[in-house]
XYZ file of C-alpha atoms in Angstrom:
709
model
C 0.000 -0.207 -0.003
C 1.812 3.369 -1.227
C 2.058 5.657 2.216
C 0.445 8.990 2.746
C 0.906 11.797 5.639
C -2.067 14.601 6.108
C -0.491 17.929 4.566
C -0.419 19.640 8.005
C 1.883 17.198 9.735
C 4.781 15.575 7.414
C 3.528 17.526 4.017
C 2.441 14.740 1.962
C -1.149 15.761 0.861
C -3.789 13.532 -0.968
C -3.826 13.851 -4.528
C -3.670 12.087 -7.756
C -5.837 9.399 -6.024
C -8.259 7.088 -7.893
C -11.830 8.848 -8.277
C -13.222 6.796 -5.845
C -11.145 7.759 -3.083
C -11.537 11.445 -3.460
C -9.910 14.363 -4.825
C -8.331 17.787 -3.159
C -6.527 20.098 -5.944
C -2.641 20.174 -5.405
C -0.604 23.452 -5.208
C 1.100 23.869 -8.565
C 4.549 25.467 -9.185
C 5.158 28.769 -10.331
C 6.146 29.140 -13.870
C 8.413 31.308 -14.520
C 7.887 32.701 -18.021
C 4.080 33.297 -18.403
C 1.436 35.237 -16.326
C -1.794 33.385 -14.764
C -3.799 35.048 -17.877
C -1.891 33.936 -20.134
C -1.320 30.350 -18.536
C -5.068 30.185 -18.131
C -6.110 31.506 -22.013
C -3.624 28.579 -22.973
C -5.504 25.929 -20.906
C -8.857 27.963 -21.987
C -7.703 27.393 -25.844
C -6.745 23.782 -25.892
C -9.678 22.451 -23.251
C -12.625 24.547 -24.437
C -14.653 21.702 -23.354
C -12.988 20.631 -19.913
C -16.044 20.003 -18.264
C -15.856 17.020 -21.003
C -17.361 13.747 -19.476
C -18.393 10.316 -20.687
C -22.175 11.206 -20.010
C -21.419 14.399 -22.188
C -19.211 14.210 -24.783
C -19.544 10.856 -25.851
C -21.748 9.355 -28.315
C -22.834 5.692 -26.767
C -25.336 4.806 -29.737
C -22.259 4.012 -31.727
C -21.178 1.223 -29.714
C -24.228 -0.986 -28.823
C -22.831 -3.565 -31.352
C -19.680 -3.839 -29.309
C -16.383 -1.930 -28.340
C -14.690 -1.183 -31.725
C -11.405 1.048 -32.671
C -10.939 2.267 -35.887
C -7.571 3.606 -36.853
C -7.940 5.915 -39.855
C -6.329 5.051 -42.663
C -2.863 7.026 -43.363
C -2.831 9.713 -45.484
C -0.095 10.492 -48.156
C 2.777 12.488 -46.884
C 2.182 10.832 -43.329
C 5.653 10.553 -41.278
C 4.668 8.552 -38.011
C 7.097 7.917 -35.338
C 8.698 4.661 -33.961
C 6.622 5.309 -30.765
C 3.394 6.140 -32.411
C 3.697 3.468 -35.034
C 3.882 1.066 -31.629
C 0.938 2.350 -30.497
C -1.137 1.712 -33.933
C 0.058 -1.949 -34.353
C -0.927 -2.737 -30.455
C -4.679 -1.295 -31.562
C -4.696 -3.266 -34.819
C -3.983 -6.420 -33.084
C -6.337 -5.818 -30.077
C -9.323 -7.891 -30.036
C -10.893 -4.420 -30.187
C -10.032 -3.668 -33.791
C -12.125 -3.297 -36.691
C -11.287 -2.059 -40.376
C -15.131 -0.956 -41.007
C -15.709 2.583 -39.807
C -19.035 1.818 -39.541
C -19.139 -0.431 -36.655
C -16.726 1.730 -34.920
C -17.159 3.021 -31.313
C -13.969 4.295 -30.629
C -11.815 6.389 -33.541
C -7.723 6.881 -33.423
C -5.702 9.469 -35.818
C -2.813 8.109 -37.818
C -1.901 11.642 -37.682
C 1.176 11.393 -34.965
C 0.337 13.536 -32.280
C 2.703 11.851 -29.560
C 5.442 14.812 -29.723
C 3.801 18.218 -29.833
C 6.990 20.205 -29.078
C 7.125 22.615 -31.821
C 11.399 22.284 -31.389
C 11.298 18.561 -31.893
C 11.786 16.734 -34.974
C 9.409 14.655 -34.430
C 6.701 17.605 -34.437
C 3.899 17.138 -36.990
C 2.626 20.296 -38.737
C -0.763 21.230 -39.488
C -2.552 18.589 -37.264
C -5.705 21.025 -36.826
C -6.648 20.916 -40.498
C -5.468 17.315 -41.131
C -7.633 15.994 -38.415
C -10.632 18.393 -39.390
C -10.929 17.083 -42.463
C -11.559 13.624 -41.268
C -14.957 12.424 -42.431
C -15.965 11.357 -39.019
C -14.231 14.144 -36.983
C -17.117 15.439 -35.332
C -15.347 18.065 -32.841
C -13.418 14.790 -31.812
C -16.438 13.083 -30.528
C -15.789 9.412 -29.856
C -12.013 9.838 -30.762
C -9.303 8.979 -28.613
C -5.664 11.184 -29.259
C -2.389 9.732 -27.529
C 0.195 12.578 -26.725
C 3.479 12.452 -24.682
C 5.173 15.722 -24.914
C 3.238 18.799 -24.646
C 4.296 22.381 -25.018
C 7.902 23.692 -25.362
C 10.849 25.934 -23.864
C 10.735 28.154 -21.685
C 6.859 26.825 -20.243
C 6.283 23.728 -21.386
C 2.559 24.081 -21.005
C -0.077 21.220 -22.425
C -0.637 23.227 -25.568
C -0.989 20.515 -28.223
C -1.293 23.214 -31.155
C -4.601 22.237 -31.920
C -8.461 21.934 -30.110
C -8.847 18.341 -28.951
C -12.519 19.451 -28.954
C -14.734 16.115 -27.820
C -12.078 13.718 -27.773
C -10.411 12.367 -25.414
C -6.763 12.721 -24.379
C -4.677 9.527 -23.281
C -1.886 12.009 -22.522
C 1.793 11.247 -20.277
C 2.460 14.562 -17.768
C -1.106 15.203 -17.350
C -1.722 18.126 -15.150
C -5.116 17.828 -12.344
C -5.429 21.179 -13.247
C -6.625 20.267 -16.754
C -7.560 16.517 -16.677
C -11.228 15.580 -17.110
C -11.750 12.889 -14.996
C -13.854 9.912 -16.028
C -13.014 11.088 -19.865
C -9.411 11.494 -20.249
C -6.584 8.921 -19.433
C -3.257 9.660 -17.906
C -0.499 7.087 -19.553
C 2.852 7.093 -18.406
C 5.897 8.466 -20.766
C 7.409 5.821 -22.211
C 10.644 6.007 -24.534
C 10.723 5.182 -28.258
C 12.813 1.848 -27.388
C 9.588 0.747 -25.441
C 9.258 -3.008 -26.048
C 6.040 -3.503 -28.439
C 5.385 -6.717 -26.646
C 6.401 -8.579 -23.583
C 9.212 -6.237 -22.302
C 11.517 -7.417 -19.558
C 10.689 -8.818 -16.567
C 10.429 -6.854 -12.810
C 13.693 -7.563 -10.952
C 11.693 -8.794 -7.898
C 11.718 -12.538 -6.880
C 9.269 -13.794 -4.551
C 11.430 -15.168 -2.151
C 13.588 -12.048 -2.579
C 14.949 -11.466 0.918
C 15.679 -9.318 3.057
C 12.840 -6.404 2.083
C 15.965 -3.855 2.108
C 18.132 -2.719 0.326
C 21.901 -1.537 0.130
C 20.361 2.074 -0.302
C 17.567 3.643 1.058
C 16.879 6.696 -1.701
C 18.510 6.922 -5.216
C 17.972 8.951 -7.668
C 20.541 9.923 -10.597
C 19.465 12.496 -13.404
C 19.161 15.837 -15.017
C 19.554 19.091 -13.194
C 17.912 22.272 -14.646
C 19.564 25.671 -13.860
C 16.287 27.500 -15.254
C 13.134 27.171 -16.331
C 9.879 25.192 -15.338
C 11.491 21.763 -12.938
C 14.483 23.396 -11.994
C 13.271 24.060 -8.384
C 13.388 20.630 -6.603
C 16.340 19.143 -8.669
C 18.469 21.717 -7.365
C 17.319 21.188 -3.944
C 18.218 17.576 -4.094
C 21.764 18.088 -2.783
C 20.408 19.362 0.569
C 19.464 15.530 1.503
C 22.135 13.727 -0.215
C 24.121 11.957 1.969
C 26.738 10.159 -0.056
C 25.952 7.195 2.452
C 22.674 5.547 1.880
C 20.724 8.565 0.563
C 22.254 8.823 -2.962
C 20.982 11.941 -5.310
C 22.764 12.819 -8.131
C 22.630 15.640 -10.880
C 24.390 16.865 -13.418
C 24.337 20.209 -15.333
C 26.327 18.838 -18.033
C 23.102 18.726 -20.751
C 22.102 20.561 -23.614
C 24.532 22.893 -26.125
C 25.145 25.734 -24.062
C 25.370 24.443 -20.171
C 28.675 25.627 -19.209
C 27.358 29.185 -19.745
C 24.855 28.747 -17.136
C 26.529 26.461 -14.798
C 26.408 27.482 -11.156
C 29.165 26.585 -8.391
C 27.938 23.163 -7.980
C 28.073 21.998 -11.273
C 32.054 20.548 -11.374
C 31.557 18.914 -8.157
C 27.861 17.600 -8.950
C 29.030 16.551 -12.353
C 32.142 14.723 -10.628
C 29.851 12.929 -7.977
C 27.519 12.033 -11.165
C 30.234 9.736 -12.918
C 30.747 7.977 -9.605
C 28.097 5.455 -9.631
C 25.896 3.605 -11.803
C 22.721 4.007 -12.456
C 21.674 0.545 -13.203
C 23.481 -0.551 -9.968
C 21.649 2.412 -8.004
C 18.034 0.983 -8.963
C 18.568 -2.833 -7.961
C 20.150 -1.849 -5.153
C 17.576 0.676 -3.125
C 14.855 0.275 -1.484
C 13.169 3.914 -2.799
C 13.907 5.620 -5.733
C 13.156 9.453 -6.213
C 10.723 10.326 -9.197
C 10.922 14.493 -9.332
C 9.124 15.870 -12.067
C 11.575 17.261 -15.131
C 10.517 19.789 -17.581
C 7.369 18.069 -17.450
C 5.262 16.386 -15.111
C 6.128 12.786 -15.841
C 9.607 11.381 -16.611
C 10.958 8.130 -17.615
C 12.368 7.761 -14.135
C 8.752 6.136 -13.006
C 8.763 3.117 -15.128
C 12.346 2.531 -14.699
C 11.630 2.220 -10.443
C 8.798 0.424 -11.197
C 10.367 -2.352 -13.130
C 13.599 -2.258 -10.821
C 11.151 -3.001 -7.704
C 12.563 0.063 -6.407
C 9.257 1.736 -4.609
C 8.797 5.444 -6.567
C 8.726 8.202 -4.371
C 7.042 10.746 -6.462
C 7.801 14.353 -6.033
C 5.651 16.171 -8.632
C 3.071 18.657 -7.979
C -0.184 18.171 -9.708
C 0.745 14.853 -11.639
C -2.588 12.808 -12.690
C -0.722 9.507 -11.737
C -1.059 7.176 -14.788
C -3.781 4.923 -14.822
C -4.923 6.694 -11.552
C -8.340 5.859 -12.676
C -8.418 2.362 -11.798
C -4.823 1.730 -10.386
C -4.486 2.503 -6.372
C -0.941 3.815 -6.372
C -1.131 3.855 -2.725
C 0.161 0.084 -2.675
C 2.678 0.777 -4.766
C 4.368 4.114 -4.497
C 4.931 7.501 -1.909
C 2.916 10.231 -3.255
C 4.786 13.353 -1.660
C 5.146 17.335 -1.947
C 7.829 19.363 -3.196
C 7.801 21.751 -1.255
C 8.686 19.336 2.140
C 11.725 17.945 0.172
C 13.796 17.568 3.219
C 11.102 15.421 4.984
C 11.736 12.745 2.451
C 14.551 10.627 4.080
C 12.638 10.378 7.449
C 9.319 9.513 5.592
C 11.217 6.485 3.856
C 12.729 4.957 6.972
C 9.849 5.171 9.142
C 8.285 2.639 6.431
C 8.626 -0.876 8.134
C 9.959 -3.960 6.439
C 7.063 -5.807 6.110
C 5.480 -2.858 4.213
C 8.468 -2.426 1.909
C 7.929 -6.242 0.645
C 4.655 -5.385 -0.002
C 5.243 -1.791 -2.027
C 7.765 -3.663 -3.537
C 6.007 -6.833 -5.002
C 2.890 -4.434 -5.907
C 5.484 -2.683 -8.262
C 6.098 -5.827 -9.849
C 2.870 -7.075 -10.575
C 2.069 -3.480 -11.949
C 4.673 -3.006 -13.828
C 3.911 -6.716 -15.732
C 0.162 -6.058 -15.709
C -0.161 -2.943 -17.375
C 3.250 -0.965 -18.233
C 6.026 -3.380 -19.318
C 5.252 -3.025 -23.119
C 3.408 -0.331 -25.447
C 0.804 -3.361 -25.792
C 0.120 -3.540 -22.502
C -0.209 0.697 -21.615
C -2.458 0.475 -24.966
C -4.753 -2.132 -23.896
C -4.686 -0.935 -20.124
C -6.442 2.383 -21.925
C -8.583 0.756 -24.244
C -10.342 -1.890 -21.142
C -10.713 1.590 -19.043
C -12.647 3.346 -22.103
C -14.504 -0.026 -22.420
C -15.400 -0.169 -19.131
C -16.597 2.946 -19.174
C -18.669 2.295 -22.161
C -20.199 -1.105 -20.679
C -20.375 0.396 -16.793
C -22.870 -2.408 -16.476
C -20.358 -4.951 -16.716
C -17.519 -2.963 -15.314
C -14.369 -4.499 -13.667
C -14.105 -3.562 -9.701
C -11.205 -2.287 -8.194
C -9.813 -5.953 -6.888
C -9.378 -6.926 -10.628
C -7.347 -4.207 -11.226
C -5.132 -3.894 -8.115
C -4.636 -7.975 -7.764
C -3.140 -10.574 -9.653
C -3.663 -11.665 -12.992
C -4.946 -7.850 -13.460
C -7.671 -6.454 -15.439
C -6.456 -7.309 -19.006
C -7.001 -10.772 -17.947
C -9.935 -10.606 -15.961
C -12.595 -9.573 -18.431
C -15.834 -8.152 -16.943
C -17.811 -9.417 -19.445
C -17.685 -13.356 -17.986
C -18.667 -11.699 -14.528
C -18.604 -8.911 -12.455
C -18.087 -10.891 -9.291
C -14.490 -11.517 -8.394
C -15.385 -14.696 -6.274
C -16.840 -16.113 -10.109
C -12.795 -16.252 -11.258
C -10.304 -18.580 -9.809
C -7.585 -15.901 -9.009
C -9.808 -14.650 -6.425
C -10.806 -17.353 -4.378
C -7.979 -17.544 -1.403
C -8.292 -13.605 -1.025
C -12.510 -13.889 -0.586
C -12.453 -16.860 1.538
C -14.195 -18.651 -1.173
C -13.966 -22.117 -2.258
C -14.511 -23.443 -5.746
C -17.576 -25.616 -6.594
C -17.329 -29.242 -5.101
C -18.117 -30.838 -8.418
C -16.945 -30.762 -12.532
C -18.139 -31.318 -15.692
C -16.509 -33.416 -18.001
C -16.286 -32.415 -21.946
C -15.179 -34.839 -24.108
C -14.356 -34.221 -27.489
C -15.496 -36.616 -29.963
C -14.430 -36.754 -33.512
C -15.068 -40.440 -34.874
C -18.005 -41.990 -34.950
C -19.661 -44.153 -32.203
C -19.120 -47.563 -33.286
C -20.784 -49.850 -30.261
C -20.621 -50.166 -26.680
C -17.378 -50.887 -26.216
C -16.054 -47.997 -28.013
C -13.373 -45.891 -25.962
C -15.694 -43.158 -25.381
C -18.196 -45.004 -24.128
C -15.663 -46.448 -21.669
C -14.303 -43.436 -20.603
C -18.060 -41.780 -19.942
C -18.656 -44.820 -17.612
C -15.491 -44.322 -16.067
C -16.082 -40.779 -15.554
C -19.418 -40.876 -14.349
C -18.905 -43.159 -11.405
C -17.126 -39.979 -9.580
C -18.869 -38.853 -6.843
C -17.478 -35.384 -7.590
C -19.197 -35.571 -11.245
C -22.007 -33.238 -11.860
C -22.706 -33.635 -15.536
C -20.528 -34.851 -18.697
C -21.091 -33.062 -21.647
C -19.815 -34.675 -25.303
C -18.817 -32.386 -28.002
C -19.785 -33.824 -31.202
C -17.625 -32.861 -33.638
C -17.845 -35.746 -36.143
C -19.056 -35.241 -39.306
C -21.530 -38.039 -39.474
C -24.742 -37.724 -37.833
C -25.254 -37.672 -34.361
C -26.426 -40.823 -32.863
C -29.521 -41.320 -31.164
C -29.743 -40.960 -27.279
C -30.292 -45.100 -26.580
C -26.460 -45.432 -28.306
C -25.262 -43.960 -25.313
C -24.680 -45.136 -22.203
C -26.753 -44.940 -19.561
C -25.323 -42.983 -16.602
C -25.950 -42.099 -12.947
C -25.421 -38.251 -13.872
C -27.102 -36.182 -16.508
C -25.387 -36.701 -20.299
C -25.650 -34.086 -22.878
C -24.453 -34.339 -26.283
C -23.679 -30.798 -27.686
C -23.233 -30.897 -31.711
C -20.727 -28.436 -32.225
C -21.986 -25.605 -35.049
C -18.471 -25.084 -36.497
C -16.808 -28.632 -35.612
C -13.198 -27.302 -35.206
C -10.682 -27.960 -32.653
C -10.809 -24.733 -30.726
C -14.723 -25.181 -30.340
C -13.612 -27.592 -27.674
C -12.753 -24.745 -25.600
C -15.954 -22.408 -26.362
C -17.749 -21.315 -23.052
C -20.683 -23.484 -23.353
C -23.913 -22.332 -21.043
C -24.456 -26.233 -20.098
C -21.441 -25.807 -18.588
C -22.708 -25.024 -15.363
C -19.748 -26.122 -12.351
C -16.296 -24.433 -12.029
C -14.294 -27.086 -12.757
C -13.977 -28.825 -16.380
C -12.687 -32.390 -16.664
C -11.195 -32.024 -20.586
C -11.025 -35.688 -22.190
C -10.208 -36.738 -25.636
C -12.537 -39.287 -27.066
C -9.923 -41.966 -26.710
C -8.413 -41.447 -22.931
C -8.092 -43.857 -20.673
C -8.724 -42.927 -16.782
C -9.834 -45.223 -14.279
C -12.515 -43.682 -11.294
C -9.750 -43.449 -8.970
C -7.819 -41.355 -11.005
C -10.330 -38.474 -12.251
C -11.032 -38.034 -8.237
C -7.580 -37.856 -7.228
C -6.964 -34.884 -10.309
C -9.926 -33.443 -8.852
C -9.017 -33.326 -5.264
C -5.421 -31.683 -6.549
C -7.031 -29.062 -8.463
C -9.046 -27.885 -5.702
C -6.326 -26.698 -3.943
C -4.947 -25.123 -7.350
C -7.834 -23.931 -9.450
C -6.065 -21.326 -11.340
C -3.758 -23.522 -12.640
C -4.122 -26.655 -15.129
C -3.906 -30.326 -13.599
C -3.751 -33.321 -15.490
C -1.955 -36.200 -16.665
C -0.189 -36.236 -20.060
C 3.138 -33.751 -19.584
C 4.945 -32.448 -22.328
C 7.692 -30.083 -22.409
C 9.172 -26.861 -24.145
C 12.600 -26.303 -25.012
C 15.061 -23.563 -26.620
C 16.396 -24.503 -29.871
C 19.394 -22.138 -29.391
C 21.281 -23.607 -32.872
C 18.219 -22.313 -34.847
C 17.269 -19.812 -32.341
C 13.443 -20.811 -32.039
C 11.356 -23.023 -29.541
C 10.715 -26.209 -29.313
C 8.430 -29.131 -28.417
C 9.000 -32.733 -27.039
C 7.134 -35.465 -25.849
C 9.850 -37.416 -24.094
C 9.816 -38.184 -20.777
C 12.269 -36.037 -18.775
C 12.663 -34.693 -14.970
C 10.419 -31.552 -15.612
C 7.704 -30.600 -17.732
C 5.933 -27.118 -18.490
C 2.449 -28.152 -20.467
C -0.481 -30.779 -19.335
C -2.458 -31.589 -22.301
C -6.049 -30.949 -22.082
C -6.931 -34.686 -23.383
C -7.156 -35.469 -19.427
C -7.074 -32.358 -17.419
C -9.063 -30.187 -14.779
C -9.065 -26.489 -15.313
C -11.358 -23.434 -14.439
C -14.548 -22.449 -16.648
C -13.051 -19.154 -17.144
C -10.495 -20.652 -19.470
C -13.157 -20.924 -22.030
C -14.121 -17.491 -21.960
C -10.920 -16.250 -22.210
C -9.789 -18.683 -24.710
C -12.683 -17.647 -27.273
C -12.709 -14.097 -26.426
C -9.085 -12.938 -25.760
C -7.274 -14.872 -28.142
C -6.427 -12.939 -31.567
C -9.313 -14.916 -34.523
C -6.124 -15.178 -36.491
C -4.568 -17.447 -34.535
C -8.186 -19.598 -33.459
C -8.212 -20.022 -37.248
C -4.959 -21.400 -37.519
C -5.404 -23.898 -34.874
C -8.452 -24.746 -36.535
C -6.834 -24.835 -40.063
C -4.198 -27.533 -38.615
C -6.752 -29.621 -36.518
C -3.584 -29.294 -33.947
C -2.276 -27.146 -31.223
C -5.426 -26.100 -29.598
C -4.141 -27.649 -26.476
C -0.903 -25.951 -26.747
C -2.205 -22.662 -26.881
C -4.487 -23.513 -23.740
C -1.353 -23.780 -22.159
C 0.116 -20.636 -23.549
C -2.769 -18.805 -22.425
C -2.876 -20.054 -18.326
C 0.335 -19.783 -17.883
C 0.494 -16.062 -19.442
C -2.120 -15.417 -17.083
C -0.825 -16.943 -13.643
C 3.116 -16.998 -14.436
C 2.998 -20.404 -12.828
C 3.480 -24.059 -14.191
C 0.672 -26.448 -14.775
C 0.453 -29.399 -12.362
C 0.934 -33.069 -12.999
C -0.973 -35.955 -11.190
C 0.257 -39.606 -10.283
C 2.568 -40.411 -12.681
C 0.319 -42.648 -14.875
C 1.458 -45.163 -17.981
C 2.818 -42.876 -21.328
C -0.444 -41.077 -22.530
C -0.900 -42.291 -26.436
C -0.333 -39.465 -28.524
C 0.180 -41.674 -31.489
C -3.756 -42.392 -30.963
C -4.701 -38.788 -30.731
C -2.524 -37.690 -33.589
C -4.334 -40.345 -35.859
C -7.935 -39.026 -34.785
C -6.351 -35.593 -35.579
C -5.209 -36.741 -38.904
C -8.770 -38.578 -40.211
C -10.173 -34.894 -38.731
C -8.448 -32.997 -40.949
C -8.223 -34.812 -43.895
C -12.226 -35.017 -43.597
C -12.457 -31.306 -43.175
C -9.783 -31.160 -46.562
C -12.202 -33.505 -48.523
C -9.450 -36.460 -48.172
C -10.527 -39.813 -48.839
C -7.094 -41.108 -47.636
C -5.679 -41.267 -44.538
C -2.574 -42.516 -42.433
C -1.980 -43.879 -39.269
C 0.370 -41.309 -37.580
C 0.973 -38.056 -39.271
C 4.720 -37.103 -39.810
C 3.906 -33.198 -39.406
C 1.939 -33.619 -36.492
C 5.167 -32.670 -34.609
C 6.394 -30.223 -36.840
C 3.251 -28.372 -36.891
C 3.591 -28.152 -33.007
C 7.067 -27.127 -32.900
C 5.679 -24.354 -35.550
C 2.593 -23.392 -32.842
C 4.719 -23.032 -30.030
C 6.859 -20.152 -32.180
C 3.898 -18.593 -33.112
C 2.413 -18.230 -29.916
C 5.452 -16.694 -28.803
C 5.308 -13.773 -31.002
C 1.949 -13.286 -30.310
C 2.722 -12.547 -26.767
C 6.147 -11.034 -27.091
C 7.651 -13.799 -24.740
C 7.804 -17.415 -23.660
C 4.864 -17.824 -20.834
C 5.710 -21.536 -20.125
C 7.589 -22.318 -16.796
C 9.165 -25.614 -16.195
C 8.173 -27.819 -13.004
C 9.768 -30.957 -11.541
C 6.529 -31.259 -9.438
C 4.417 -34.204 -9.253
C 1.461 -34.871 -6.777
C 0.793 -38.347 -6.149
C -1.440 -39.712 -3.338
C -0.314 -40.571 0.052
C 1.378 -43.987 0.362
C 1.350 -44.230 -3.254
C 4.076 -47.142 -3.953
C 4.847 -47.120 -0.543
C 5.514 -50.525 0.419
C 2.521 -50.975 2.763
C -1.005 -53.005 2.343
C -2.967 -51.764 -0.128
C -6.068 -51.583 2.366
C -4.448 -48.620 4.029
C -4.403 -46.776 0.725
C -7.215 -44.566 -0.893
C -7.084 -44.423 -4.704
C -5.788 -47.874 -4.672
C -6.936 -48.745 -8.354
C -3.787 -45.691 -9.709
C -1.390 -48.480 -8.250
C -2.911 -51.358 -10.291
C -2.446 -49.275 -13.903
C-alpha cells in the first residue's frame, strides 16, 4: 500500500487518487515565463470542453454493437514516429480493432500527435487542418488522441497546437488542473525504445529477501539550472548524504550548459560519474521520481521495473491509470515543498510494508506497463469499462493478480467467479465438475473407448454432468446408443466442428471445474477423483496427466516441443486435465481470431495454445498428477489426421501424421510471438496420493486402482 501523510503533519497531501477516493486540488509550481492570465488563456484554448465527461461528450449509441476501435487510414505524406507506430500496431492486433468505420465505437488518428514540442524533430505540422478534414471527426466526439510531450521551451505548457474538442486525451504528464476525470486517461511517459510486446521482467523474485536493500533512496538525472522543473532537482543536494541516500544530478546537458553552470556544477558532475545508474536502481529500496520539465519522467517506469518503490515529487501530476490503479499500494506520493522530510519518511516504513510495496510495483509493471501493447490495452480496457459500465471491473480486479487485462468483466463482474481470487475472498470452487469429452470419430459400439470413458467418469462422486462435444462429420447418434449414467449426459453438436470449439464457453457447463477429455483417453475413476482433489487446491492452474515440455533450440534460435519423458515439464495436455471454466471464456474472447483460425486449419495445437494462455495469466506451471502409463499421443494424432483429412475432403488417411510434431513446433513459436515472450514455466513437481507406491498394504491406500495401472 502506498503511504501518505496529512499535509499539516508531514506534508504529503492526498492527490492523484483514483476517483473513488476523492480528490483535492494540489498546489502548482509557479511558471516563470508566463503570467497566470496567459496560462489560463492557453488552457482555455486547448480545453474548450474541459467539463467533458463520458455522459456529456461521448456518443454511446455508436457502441451498441460492441466496443470496436477504428484507425483512420494513413494519408499521403504521413510521417509516423516509431513510438506512435507501436501504439497503432497494438490497436490493430487487439481484439477491439475493426476495419469498418461504421462499426466503430472509438476512432484513433493516424496523424502522429505524440510529440507536440515545436522544437522537436517529431513535431507534425498542420495537425488541426488534417484532423478537421476527417469525415467522422465531428469535433472530436468518440475520438482518442495519444500524447507524450506537450508544450515547448521555456514553459512546457499543455499546449498541443490544436483544439482537442470533444476528443478524449490519453496523455503523459497529465496535470490535475486540466485533466478531465472519467474522460481523459493519464498514461506513463515511455521512450521510443519501449518494447512493443512482452517487455523485460521485473527484478523482484517471490523469495527476494531481505526486503530492504543497500541504499535507502536514490536518484540520478539531469539538473535544470533555469526554467520550469528546476526547483526540486536543484535542491536535492540538501538531502544527499553520500551513504544510503544517493541523489546525483548533472548540469552537463544541452549545448550551452557551461554558459549557465553554477558553483555546484563541477562537483555534481564529478559525483555523477562515480555511480552506475542501474546499480543504484537495483540496490535501493526507494527511488526518487521528481518532475522534470514536464510532470512525468522516465524514472517512473524505470523504478517500477526495478522493484524500487517510487517516491513521487511532482505536484499536480495525475498518476498513470489513476482511475483504476490504487497507487497507495505501490508508491509514496510526496510534496515538492517538503523535500527535506523525504528521507525520514522513507525510514519510517517498516520492512513488511517495504516488501509489500515492492511486490506491488512488480505486479503493476508486468500487468500494465512493461510494453506499449499493455499500455494501449489498459487504456482501451478502461474506456470499454466506461462504455459498458454495467459489466465493468471493480478495483480488486485491477489491483490484484493477474490484473484487469486478464479478468474480463463480460464473463462476470463478481471477483468470486474467477479462479484467481478464491483465497483472497475466503471462497472455494464448487465441489463438483463437468466432464467435456471431445469426440471426432463415429460411435461404433458400446465397447467404443468413449463409452468406457463415460462410464468411468460418471462413477466419480464429484461428477456433476458429462457433456459430449460432437465434432464428428457423421450424424449425431440417437440417445439409445449412449450408455446409461447416474449423472446427466448431454451431447452438444459443434456448430463449426473445429478444434478450437472444444474450448467454447457452452452454457450447459455450470460447474467451476471442467475435466477436459479426448475421446480415446483411458482414465479410471480413482484417477479422476484424485486429480479433482488436487485441482481444488490449485483452481487457477491446469491439473492433469499427460505432460509435455518446451525447450530452446539455440542452434535454430527457436522454441521446440518435446514429448520425451524427462524430469521436468511445462505443459499438461488438455486430453486429460482439469481447469476452471473461465479459461473457456478467455480462450474464446481474448485470443486473436487469427490464431484460432490457424488452430482450426491445422486441427492441431489447441491444447498448446490453452497452456500458453493459462501460463501467461498465472505466471506458473501446470501441475502433473500421479505417474500414469505413457499417454498415447499417437492415437490422438491418428484421430486428428482423420479429422483434418475429412475437412480437406481427402479420402485417404494415415496411421500417423509425420507433420504432427513439426506443426506443434511451429505453433510454439507463433504463440510466443503473439505474446512477445515465452510464458511456459518448467516444473519438476508431481503430486501423488499419500502412500503411493509405498510398501504397505493396499488396504491402507485411498486411491487403490491407480497403482494397478
